[in-house]
Coordinates of C-alpha atoms in Angstrom, one line a residue:
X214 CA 80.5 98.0 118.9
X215 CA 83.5 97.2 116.4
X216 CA 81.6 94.3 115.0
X217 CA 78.9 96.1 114.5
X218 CA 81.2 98.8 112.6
X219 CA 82.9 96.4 110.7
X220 CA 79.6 94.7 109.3
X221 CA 78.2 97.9 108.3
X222 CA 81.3 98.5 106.8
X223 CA 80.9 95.3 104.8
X224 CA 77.8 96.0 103.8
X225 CA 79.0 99.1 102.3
X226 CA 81.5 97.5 100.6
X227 CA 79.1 95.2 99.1
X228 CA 76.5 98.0 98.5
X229 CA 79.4 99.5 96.5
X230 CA 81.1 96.7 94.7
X231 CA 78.4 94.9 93.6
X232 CA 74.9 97.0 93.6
X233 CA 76.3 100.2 91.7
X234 CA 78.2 97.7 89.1
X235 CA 77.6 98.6 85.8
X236 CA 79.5 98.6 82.4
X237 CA 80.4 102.1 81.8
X238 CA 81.7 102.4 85.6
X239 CA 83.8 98.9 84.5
X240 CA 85.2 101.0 82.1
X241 CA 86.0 104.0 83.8
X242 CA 86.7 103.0 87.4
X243 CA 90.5 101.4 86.4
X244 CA 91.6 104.1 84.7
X245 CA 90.3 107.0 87.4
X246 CA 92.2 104.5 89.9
X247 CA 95.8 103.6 87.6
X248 CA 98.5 105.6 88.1
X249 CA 100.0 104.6 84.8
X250 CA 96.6 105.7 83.1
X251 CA 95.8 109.2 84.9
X252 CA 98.1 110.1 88.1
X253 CA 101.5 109.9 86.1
X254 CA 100.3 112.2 83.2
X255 CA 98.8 114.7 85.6
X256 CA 101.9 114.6 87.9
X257 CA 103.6 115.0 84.8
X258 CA 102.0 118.3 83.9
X259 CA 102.1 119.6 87.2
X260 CA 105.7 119.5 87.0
X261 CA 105.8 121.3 84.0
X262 CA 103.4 123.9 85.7
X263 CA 106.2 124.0 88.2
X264 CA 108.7 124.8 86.5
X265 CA 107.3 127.2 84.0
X266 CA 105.0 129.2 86.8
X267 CA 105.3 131.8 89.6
X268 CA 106.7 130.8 92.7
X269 CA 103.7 129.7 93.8
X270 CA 103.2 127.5 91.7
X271 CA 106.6 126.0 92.5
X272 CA 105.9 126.0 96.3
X273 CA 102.8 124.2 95.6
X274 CA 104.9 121.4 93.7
X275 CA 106.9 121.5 96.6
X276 CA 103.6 120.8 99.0
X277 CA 102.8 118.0 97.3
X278 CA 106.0 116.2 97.0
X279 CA 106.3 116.5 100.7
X280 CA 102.6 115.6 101.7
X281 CA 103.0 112.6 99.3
X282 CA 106.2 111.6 101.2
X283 CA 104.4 111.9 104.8
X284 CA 102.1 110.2 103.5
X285 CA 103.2 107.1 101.3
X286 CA 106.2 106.8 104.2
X287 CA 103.3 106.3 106.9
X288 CA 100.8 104.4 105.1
X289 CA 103.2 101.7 104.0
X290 CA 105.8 101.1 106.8
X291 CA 104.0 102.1 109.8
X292 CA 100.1 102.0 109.5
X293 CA 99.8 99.5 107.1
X294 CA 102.0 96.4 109.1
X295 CA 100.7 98.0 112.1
X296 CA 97.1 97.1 111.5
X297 CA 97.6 94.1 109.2
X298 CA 94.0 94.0 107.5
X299 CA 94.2 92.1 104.4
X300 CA 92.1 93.4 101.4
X301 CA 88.8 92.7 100.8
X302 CA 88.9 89.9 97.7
X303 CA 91.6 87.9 100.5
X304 CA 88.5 87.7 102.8
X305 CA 85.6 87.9 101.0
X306 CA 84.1 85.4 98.1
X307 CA 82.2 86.6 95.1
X308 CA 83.2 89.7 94.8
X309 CA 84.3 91.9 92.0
X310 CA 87.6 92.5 91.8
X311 CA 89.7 94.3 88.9
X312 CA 93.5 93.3 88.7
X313 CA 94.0 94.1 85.4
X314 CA 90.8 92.2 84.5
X315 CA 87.7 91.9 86.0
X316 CA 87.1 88.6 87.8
X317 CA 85.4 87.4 90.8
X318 CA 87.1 86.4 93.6
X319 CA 86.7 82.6 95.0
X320 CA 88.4 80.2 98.0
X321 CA 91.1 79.7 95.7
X322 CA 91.9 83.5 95.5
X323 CA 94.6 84.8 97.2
X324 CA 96.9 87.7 97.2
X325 CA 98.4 89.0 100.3
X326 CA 98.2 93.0 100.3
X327 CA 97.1 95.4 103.0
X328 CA 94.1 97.3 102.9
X329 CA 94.0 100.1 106.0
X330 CA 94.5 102.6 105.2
X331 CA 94.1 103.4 101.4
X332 CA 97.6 104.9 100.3
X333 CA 95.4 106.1 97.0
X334 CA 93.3 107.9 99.3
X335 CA 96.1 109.7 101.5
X336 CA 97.7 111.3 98.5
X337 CA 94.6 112.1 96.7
X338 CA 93.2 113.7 99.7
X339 CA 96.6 115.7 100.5
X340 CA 96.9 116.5 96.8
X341 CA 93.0 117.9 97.1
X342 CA 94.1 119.8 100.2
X343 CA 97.0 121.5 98.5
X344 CA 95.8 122.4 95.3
X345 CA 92.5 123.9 97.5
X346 CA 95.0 125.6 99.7
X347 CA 97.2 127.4 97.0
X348 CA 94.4 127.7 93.9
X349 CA 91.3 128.3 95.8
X350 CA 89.6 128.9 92.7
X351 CA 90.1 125.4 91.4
X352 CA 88.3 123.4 94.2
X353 CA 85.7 121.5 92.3
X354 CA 88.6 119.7 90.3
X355 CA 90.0 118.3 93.0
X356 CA 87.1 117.7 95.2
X357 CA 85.8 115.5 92.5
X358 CA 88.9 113.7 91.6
X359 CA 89.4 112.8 95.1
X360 CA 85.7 112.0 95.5
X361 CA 86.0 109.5 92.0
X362 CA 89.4 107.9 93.1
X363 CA 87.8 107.3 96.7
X364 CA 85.1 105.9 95.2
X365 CA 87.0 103.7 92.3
X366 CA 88.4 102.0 95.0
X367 CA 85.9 100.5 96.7
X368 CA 84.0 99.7 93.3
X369 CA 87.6 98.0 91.9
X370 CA 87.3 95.6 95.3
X371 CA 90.7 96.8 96.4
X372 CA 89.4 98.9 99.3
X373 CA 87.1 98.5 102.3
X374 CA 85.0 101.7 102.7
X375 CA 86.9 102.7 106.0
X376 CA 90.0 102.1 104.5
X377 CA 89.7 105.2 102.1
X378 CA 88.0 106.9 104.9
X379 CA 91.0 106.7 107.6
X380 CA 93.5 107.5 103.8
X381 CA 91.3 111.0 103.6
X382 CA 91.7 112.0 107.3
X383 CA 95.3 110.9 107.0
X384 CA 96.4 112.5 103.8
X385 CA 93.9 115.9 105.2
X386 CA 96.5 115.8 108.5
X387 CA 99.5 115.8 106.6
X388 CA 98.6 118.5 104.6
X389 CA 97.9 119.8 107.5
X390 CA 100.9 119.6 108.8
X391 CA 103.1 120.5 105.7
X392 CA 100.6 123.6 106.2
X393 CA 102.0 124.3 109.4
X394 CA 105.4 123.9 108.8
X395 CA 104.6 126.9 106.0
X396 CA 103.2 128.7 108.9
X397 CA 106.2 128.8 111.2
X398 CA 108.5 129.6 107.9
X399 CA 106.6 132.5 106.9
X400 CA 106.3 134.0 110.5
X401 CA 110.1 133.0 111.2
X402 CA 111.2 134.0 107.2
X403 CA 109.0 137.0 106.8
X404 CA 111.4 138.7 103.9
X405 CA 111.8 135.6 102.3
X406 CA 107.9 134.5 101.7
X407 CA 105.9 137.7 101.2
X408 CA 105.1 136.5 97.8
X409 CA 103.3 133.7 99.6
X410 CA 100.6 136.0 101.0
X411 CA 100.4 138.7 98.1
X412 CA 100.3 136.3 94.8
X413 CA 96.8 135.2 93.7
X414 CA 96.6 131.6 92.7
X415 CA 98.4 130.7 89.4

């Protein structure tokens, strides 16, 4: 049953990295995927959002620097090491790989990174979650973002499939859980977080 999970797994990999390959997805993929090129400008202006908006907005700045903490902390010192699954271009030949170039990975390539889960696709997928959560409105922006990034990943040979699959349940859970935390705070603080329930989304 696993092997039989891993090798379709593999085969969407492959599917992924090599059959949808195409020049303007060359082009795009890195950037959708860089931090330096898209995440670190957006993070940028969501601080700036923070600090100029309603409390909302703030708390929501708040969410996210929390899930991304749950999140980053459990992907790379526990989950990561625990499961010790190398990436795909340190097991797999001929495949497409971008590391600030595109090549194609051989026997002589090797660079020791973990793969599972995708630490991209935690924080995308709790950023999704909270932006959903607090601007209801805005869904499609981050349903798409998440579903590009989850995608660039794969295409950029960084990524097995599963690996950003197992990042989305993992960054949906600790959104989840920041969300219950808010729970118990509202229900505890009920003076302090009416604005929570009354504001519409910033």
């Amino acid at each position: 049953m696993l092997e039989s999970l891993l090798n379709l797994d593999r085969s969407l990999f492959f599917l992924i990295n090599q059959g949808t390959r195409n020049p303007v997805f060359d082009l795009l993929m890195p950037v959708i995927s860089e931090w330096k090129y898209f995440w670190l400008p957006l993070f940028g202006l969501l601080i700036i959002f923070g600090l100029r908006g309603s409390r909302r907005t703030r708390w929501a700045l708040v969410a996210l620097l929390v899930v991304f903490a749950m999140g980053d902390s459990l992907t790379t010192h526990v989950l990561k090491p625990f499961f010790d699954r190398p990436r795909p271009f340190s097991s797999l030949y001929d495949i497409h790989i971008y590391k600030g170039h595109w090549t194609t990975t051989s026997s002589y390539f090797t660079h020791k990174t973990l793969s599972f889960p995708s630490a991209h696709a935690v924080n995308v997928a709790g950023a999704a979650a909270v932006i959903i959560r607090y601007f209801p409105r805005w869904w499609p922006l981050p349903v798409v973002l998440a579903v590009l990034v989850f995608y660039s990943r794969v295409y950029l040979g960084l990524h097995y499939p599963s690996d950003v699959a197992a990042g989305l349940v993992l960054g949906l859970i600790c959104a989840g859980v920041f969300f219950g935390i808010e729970r118990v705070l509202v229900k505890k603080f009920p003076n302090r977080f009416t604005w929570l329930v009354r504001e519409e989304g910033a």
